[in-house]
């Protein structure tokens, strides 16, 4: 199953509630929430209050992407605020297994993310513990960047790992995804598609429907 996860980093925060409602009505299934700490990535975005404000207003699956150093300090708070999944970066955490277990012990999904320069092998010890792998297709930190073409092979590699071991793991991609490179990424094996600027630029409903037009086609 494929899912669209619009990233609210590109939303108009004065109209956040309205725009989230529009995304849901147009048929997106996830809401991608980019938490940045100004240390792991250069920028600062937002934190728990956004998740707790959004939670009672939507049934969308709240997909929290923590670009945060030592994420283990905060995962439980994000879960309390209403996250449906919490994704941590392998580069940002020195207790990866423990933190994944902590996330799962609260009955929410656990994701593990890798940056463009991080080898796929880094994921190997954790593949049996995660519900989702997130392959970054830009350097994390900002919306609106260009897709890094070298990442397509990493998506293929992760998909191969998942298939080889018959694991029930989703493969999310994040950064620079648009209607022009969507099919190529689905062919490479991605099934959870984050899109920020490509959804929020101009007509949100039209953009979501265009993505879903491709995402919901039967794939081989
Ligand atoms: C980047 C964030 C992304 C970002 C994607 O660090 O993790 O989720 O919002 O934005 P686009 O789709 O515009 O590249
Ligand atoms: Zn993200």
mmCIF file of C-alpha atoms and ligand atoms in Angstrom:
data_model
loop_
_atom_site.group_PDB
_atom_site.id
_atom_site.type_symbol
_atom_site.label_atom_id
_atom_site.label_comp_id
_atom_site.label_asym_id
_atom_site.label_seq_id
_atom_site.Cartn_x
_atom_site.Cartn_y
_atom_site.Cartn_z
ATOM 1 C CA UNK A 1 0.000 0.000 0.000
ATOM 2 C CA UNK A 2 1.260 3.485 -0.844
ATOM 3 C CA UNK A 3 0.753 6.535 1.334
ATOM 4 C CA UNK A 4 1.142 10.273 0.840
ATOM 5 C CA UNK A 5 2.643 12.160 3.772
ATOM 6 C CA UNK A 6 2.449 15.928 3.207
ATOM 7 C CA UNK A 7 5.056 17.735 5.309
ATOM 8 C CA UNK A 8 3.610 20.651 7.241
ATOM 9 C CA UNK A 9 7.023 22.321 7.237
ATOM 10 C CA UNK A 10 5.874 23.928 3.981
ATOM 11 C CA UNK A 11 2.432 24.893 5.339
ATOM 12 C CA UNK A 12 1.245 28.427 6.017
ATOM 13 C CA UNK A 13 1.257 28.340 9.823
ATOM 14 C CA UNK A 14 -1.375 31.050 10.044
ATOM 15 C CA UNK A 15 -3.730 28.674 8.266
ATOM 16 C CA UNK A 16 -2.420 25.347 9.555
ATOM 17 C CA UNK A 17 -5.766 23.895 10.679
ATOM 18 C CA UNK A 18 -7.454 24.788 7.416
ATOM 19 C CA UNK A 19 -4.644 23.364 5.320
ATOM 20 C CA UNK A 20 -4.558 20.107 7.285
ATOM 21 C CA UNK A 21 -8.287 19.720 6.769
ATOM 22 C CA UNK A 22 -7.848 20.311 3.058
ATOM 23 C CA UNK A 23 -5.112 17.666 2.865
ATOM 24 C CA UNK A 24 -7.326 15.127 4.595
ATOM 25 C CA UNK A 25 -10.344 15.876 2.434
ATOM 26 C CA UNK A 26 -8.229 15.522 -0.697
ATOM 27 C CA UNK A 27 -7.325 11.980 0.412
ATOM 28 C CA UNK A 28 -3.824 12.060 1.897
ATOM 29 C CA UNK A 29 -3.404 9.490 4.658
ATOM 30 C CA UNK A 30 -0.423 10.760 6.676
ATOM 31 C CA UNK A 31 0.734 14.096 8.046
ATOM 32 C CA UNK A 32 4.519 14.415 8.207
ATOM 33 C CA UNK A 33 5.728 16.531 11.122
ATOM 34 C CA UNK A 34 9.356 17.681 10.898
ATOM 35 C CA UNK A 35 10.879 18.382 14.290
ATOM 36 C CA UNK A 36 14.270 20.150 14.061
ATOM 37 C CA UNK A 37 16.497 21.018 16.997
ATOM 38 C CA UNK A 38 19.067 23.394 15.475
ATOM 39 C CA UNK A 39 21.832 20.953 16.459
ATOM 40 C CA UNK A 40 21.367 17.790 14.429
ATOM 41 C CA UNK A 41 20.250 20.043 11.563
ATOM 42 C CA UNK A 42 20.994 23.744 11.130
ATOM 43 C CA UNK A 43 17.420 24.913 11.459
ATOM 44 C CA UNK A 44 14.777 24.939 14.208
ATOM 45 C CA UNK A 45 11.180 24.141 13.305
ATOM 46 C CA UNK A 46 8.646 23.240 16.013
ATOM 47 C CA UNK A 47 7.968 20.660 18.679
ATOM 48 C CA UNK A 48 5.361 19.066 20.919
ATOM 49 C CA UNK A 49 2.756 21.878 20.972
ATOM 50 C CA UNK A 50 2.123 21.472 17.250
ATOM 51 C CA UNK A 51 1.465 17.747 17.669
ATOM 52 C CA UNK A 52 -0.874 18.226 20.610
ATOM 53 C CA UNK A 53 -2.801 21.011 18.850
ATOM 54 C CA UNK A 54 -3.186 19.061 15.625
ATOM 55 C CA UNK A 55 -4.082 15.711 17.234
ATOM 56 C CA UNK A 56 -7.700 16.434 18.245
ATOM 57 C CA UNK A 57 -8.434 18.106 14.897
ATOM 58 C CA UNK A 58 -7.524 15.302 12.514
ATOM 59 C CA UNK A 59 -7.638 11.556 11.985
ATOM 60 C CA UNK A 60 -4.602 11.669 9.711
ATOM 61 C CA UNK A 61 -1.731 9.414 10.759
ATOM 62 C CA UNK A 62 0.743 11.688 12.548
ATOM 63 C CA UNK A 63 4.190 10.773 11.298
ATOM 64 C CA UNK A 64 6.737 12.552 13.501
ATOM 65 C CA UNK A 65 10.216 12.886 11.965
ATOM 66 C CA UNK A 66 12.689 13.792 14.695
ATOM 67 C CA UNK A 67 15.750 15.576 13.347
ATOM 68 C CA UNK A 68 16.952 15.845 16.925
ATOM 69 C CA UNK A 69 20.137 14.877 18.770
ATOM 70 C CA UNK A 70 19.552 12.255 21.460
ATOM 71 C CA UNK A 71 15.911 11.783 20.486
ATOM 72 C CA UNK A 72 15.427 9.340 23.359
ATOM 73 C CA UNK A 73 14.979 12.418 25.573
ATOM 74 C CA UNK A 74 11.731 13.346 23.834
ATOM 75 C CA UNK A 75 10.097 10.345 22.184
ATOM 76 C CA UNK A 76 7.700 9.689 25.052
ATOM 77 C CA UNK A 77 6.530 13.297 25.061
ATOM 78 C CA UNK A 78 5.759 13.176 21.347
ATOM 79 C CA UNK A 79 3.804 9.978 21.884
ATOM 80 C CA UNK A 80 1.855 11.585 24.722
ATOM 81 C CA UNK A 81 1.045 14.498 22.432
ATOM 82 C CA UNK A 82 -0.487 12.087 19.928
ATOM 83 C CA UNK A 83 2.159 10.861 17.465
ATOM 84 C CA UNK A 84 1.190 7.675 15.574
ATOM 85 C CA UNK A 85 4.757 7.013 14.569
ATOM 86 C CA UNK A 86 8.075 8.374 15.717
ATOM 87 C CA UNK A 87 11.104 8.259 13.450
ATOM 88 C CA UNK A 88 14.587 8.834 14.822
ATOM 89 C CA UNK A 89 17.873 9.293 12.938
ATOM 90 C CA UNK A 90 20.494 6.593 13.286
ATOM 91 C CA UNK A 91 23.190 9.334 13.175
ATOM 92 C CA UNK A 92 21.627 11.271 16.050
ATOM 93 C CA UNK A 93 21.195 8.529 18.610
ATOM 94 C CA UNK A 94 23.658 6.321 20.436
ATOM 95 C CA UNK A 95 20.972 4.079 21.915
ATOM 96 C CA UNK A 96 19.125 3.168 18.729
ATOM 97 C CA UNK A 97 17.812 -0.274 19.718
ATOM 98 C CA UNK A 98 16.738 0.918 23.141
ATOM 99 C CA UNK A 99 14.966 3.961 21.723
ATOM 100 C CA UNK A 100 13.142 1.934 19.074
ATOM 101 C CA UNK A 101 11.987 -0.464 21.797
ATOM 102 C CA UNK A 102 10.845 2.465 23.926
ATOM 103 C CA UNK A 103 8.757 3.853 21.039
ATOM 104 C CA UNK A 104 7.183 0.470 20.352
ATOM 105 C CA UNK A 105 6.457 -0.190 24.005
ATOM 106 C CA UNK A 106 3.898 2.632 23.802
ATOM 107 C CA UNK A 107 2.051 0.929 20.956
ATOM 108 C CA UNK A 108 3.095 3.385 18.238
ATOM 109 C CA UNK A 109 5.173 2.711 15.137
ATOM 110 C CA UNK A 110 8.925 3.142 15.182
ATOM 111 C CA UNK A 111 10.882 4.485 12.234
ATOM 112 C CA UNK A 112 14.604 4.743 11.576
ATOM 113 C CA UNK A 113 16.007 7.381 9.214
ATOM 114 C CA UNK A 114 19.305 7.597 7.341
ATOM 115 C CA UNK A 115 20.877 10.672 5.792
ATOM 116 C CA UNK A 116 22.064 10.664 2.174
ATOM 117 C CA UNK A 117 25.685 9.973 3.174
ATOM 118 C CA UNK A 118 24.862 7.184 5.654
ATOM 119 C CA UNK A 119 25.313 3.679 4.234
ATOM 120 C CA UNK A 120 22.346 1.319 4.109
ATOM 121 C CA UNK A 121 24.371 -1.254 6.123
ATOM 122 C CA UNK A 122 23.933 0.971 9.175
ATOM 123 C CA UNK A 123 20.312 -0.172 9.252
ATOM 124 C CA UNK A 124 21.121 -3.884 9.357
ATOM 125 C CA UNK A 125 21.097 -4.460 13.128
ATOM 126 C CA UNK A 126 17.696 -2.788 13.429
ATOM 127 C CA UNK A 127 15.684 -4.063 10.464
ATOM 128 C CA UNK A 128 13.731 -6.543 12.600
ATOM 129 C CA UNK A 129 12.829 -3.843 15.119
ATOM 130 C CA UNK A 130 11.429 -1.104 12.900
ATOM 131 C CA UNK A 131 8.055 -0.521 11.279
ATOM 132 C CA UNK A 132 9.477 1.961 8.810
ATOM 133 C CA UNK A 133 12.786 2.978 7.259
ATOM 134 C CA UNK A 134 13.138 6.586 6.132
ATOM 135 C CA UNK A 135 15.657 7.210 3.367
ATOM 136 C CA UNK A 136 16.441 10.934 3.201
ATOM 137 C CA UNK A 137 16.655 12.113 -0.386
ATOM 138 C CA UNK A 138 18.020 15.555 0.576
ATOM 139 C CA UNK A 139 20.276 16.677 3.422
ATOM 140 C CA UNK A 140 17.798 17.169 6.239
ATOM 141 C CA UNK A 141 17.131 20.657 7.545
ATOM 142 C CA UNK A 142 15.058 22.538 5.000
ATOM 143 C CA UNK A 143 12.073 22.089 2.722
ATOM 144 C CA UNK A 144 12.224 22.900 -0.973
ATOM 145 C CA UNK A 145 15.610 21.325 -1.775
ATOM 146 C CA UNK A 146 16.510 19.317 -4.874
ATOM 147 C CA UNK A 147 16.257 15.528 -4.830
ATOM 148 C CA UNK A 148 19.723 13.895 -4.665
ATOM 149 C CA UNK A 149 19.796 11.363 -7.537
ATOM 150 C CA UNK A 150 22.341 9.060 -5.815
ATOM 151 C CA UNK A 151 19.671 8.230 -3.231
ATOM 152 C CA UNK A 152 17.563 6.243 -5.687
ATOM 153 C CA UNK A 153 19.984 3.319 -5.454
ATOM 154 C CA UNK A 154 19.747 3.404 -1.667
ATOM 155 C CA UNK A 155 15.969 3.122 -1.886
ATOM 156 C CA UNK A 156 16.419 0.059 -4.090
ATOM 157 C CA UNK A 157 18.909 -1.433 -1.638
ATOM 158 C CA UNK A 158 16.584 -0.952 1.342
ATOM 159 C CA UNK A 159 13.657 -2.422 -0.617
ATOM 160 C CA UNK A 160 15.839 -5.453 -1.440
ATOM 161 C CA UNK A 161 16.647 -5.900 2.267
ATOM 162 C CA UNK A 162 12.966 -5.738 3.210
ATOM 163 C CA UNK A 163 11.975 -8.261 0.530
ATOM 164 C CA UNK A 164 14.833 -10.671 1.225
ATOM 165 C CA UNK A 165 13.800 -10.973 4.846
ATOM 166 C CA UNK A 166 10.047 -10.666 4.165
ATOM 167 C CA UNK A 167 9.830 -7.877 6.724
ATOM 168 C CA UNK A 168 6.614 -5.913 7.352
ATOM 169 C CA UNK A 169 8.495 -2.624 6.985
ATOM 170 C CA UNK A 170 7.396 0.508 5.131
ATOM 171 C CA UNK A 171 9.918 2.502 3.117
ATOM 172 C CA UNK A 172 9.493 6.243 3.358
ATOM 173 C CA UNK A 173 11.376 8.819 1.327
ATOM 174 C CA UNK A 174 11.733 12.470 2.207
ATOM 175 C CA UNK A 175 13.074 15.458 0.326
ATOM 176 C CA UNK A 176 12.682 16.923 -3.134
ATOM 177 C CA UNK A 177 9.937 14.537 -4.185
ATOM 178 C CA UNK A 178 7.618 15.904 -6.867
ATOM 179 C CA UNK A 179 5.284 14.656 -9.572
ATOM 180 C CA UNK A 180 8.191 14.342 -12.016
ATOM 181 C CA UNK A 181 10.261 11.931 -9.923
ATOM 182 C CA UNK A 182 7.426 10.172 -8.057
ATOM 183 C CA UNK A 183 7.062 7.168 -10.362
ATOM 184 C CA UNK A 184 10.818 6.584 -10.425
ATOM 185 C CA UNK A 185 10.819 6.477 -6.615
ATOM 186 C CA UNK A 186 7.865 4.105 -6.475
ATOM 187 C CA UNK A 187 9.655 1.865 -8.974
ATOM 188 C CA UNK A 188 12.733 1.953 -6.722
ATOM 189 C CA UNK A 189 10.581 0.635 -3.879
ATOM 190 C CA UNK A 190 9.392 3.587 -1.791
ATOM 191 C CA UNK A 191 5.829 3.319 -0.468
ATOM 192 C CA UNK A 192 5.452 6.261 1.957
ATOM 193 C CA UNK A 193 6.011 9.497 0.098
ATOM 194 C CA UNK A 194 6.768 12.714 1.956
ATOM 195 C CA UNK A 195 6.156 15.886 -0.008
ATOM 196 C CA UNK A 196 6.360 19.403 1.371
ATOM 197 C CA UNK A 197 6.695 22.127 -1.222
ATOM 198 C CA UNK A 198 5.172 19.979 -3.976
ATOM 199 C CA UNK A 199 1.935 19.714 -1.950
ATOM 200 C CA UNK A 200 1.695 23.177 -0.384
ATOM 201 C CA UNK A 201 2.708 25.254 -3.412
ATOM 202 C CA UNK A 202 -0.386 26.699 -5.152
ATOM 203 C CA UNK A 203 -3.465 24.461 -5.059
ATOM 204 C CA UNK A 204 -3.192 21.912 -2.216
ATOM 205 C CA UNK A 205 -6.219 19.835 -3.219
ATOM 206 C CA UNK A 206 -5.065 19.617 -6.806
ATOM 207 C CA UNK A 207 -1.528 18.660 -5.756
ATOM 208 C CA UNK A 208 -2.666 15.944 -3.324
ATOM 209 C CA UNK A 209 -4.991 14.469 -5.934
ATOM 210 C CA UNK A 210 -2.252 14.500 -8.549
ATOM 211 C CA UNK A 211 0.088 12.601 -6.196
ATOM 212 C CA UNK A 212 -2.621 10.112 -5.276
ATOM 213 C CA UNK A 213 -3.455 9.602 -8.944
ATOM 214 C CA UNK A 214 -0.044 7.984 -9.318
ATOM 215 C CA UNK A 215 0.307 6.533 -5.805
ATOM 216 C CA UNK A 216 -2.959 4.646 -5.857
ATOM 217 C CA UNK A 217 -2.491 3.120 -9.293
ATOM 218 C CA UNK A 218 -1.814 -0.601 -8.980
ATOM 219 C CA UNK A 219 1.989 -0.955 -9.006
ATOM 220 C CA UNK A 220 3.704 -4.049 -10.384
HETATM 221 C C1 LIG B 1 13.681 18.088 5.300
HETATM 222 C C2 LIG B 1 12.401 17.567 5.898
HETATM 223 C C3 LIG B 1 11.376 17.285 4.871
HETATM 224 C C4 LIG B 1 10.898 18.482 4.103
HETATM 225 C C5 LIG B 1 10.494 18.018 2.735
HETATM 226 O O1 LIG B 1 14.672 18.125 6.237
HETATM 227 O O2 LIG B 1 12.635 16.355 6.598
HETATM 228 O O3 LIG B 1 10.288 16.526 5.383
HETATM 229 O O4 LIG B 1 9.806 19.136 4.710
HETATM 230 O O5 LIG B 1 10.195 19.118 1.951
HETATM 231 P P1 LIG B 1 10.255 19.059 0.358
HETATM 232 O O6 LIG B 1 9.273 18.026 -0.102
HETATM 233 O O7 LIG B 1 9.864 20.450 -0.049
HETATM 234 O O8 LIG B 1 11.658 18.703 -0.042
HETATM 235 ZN ZN1 LIG B 2 10.874 15.006 7.113
#
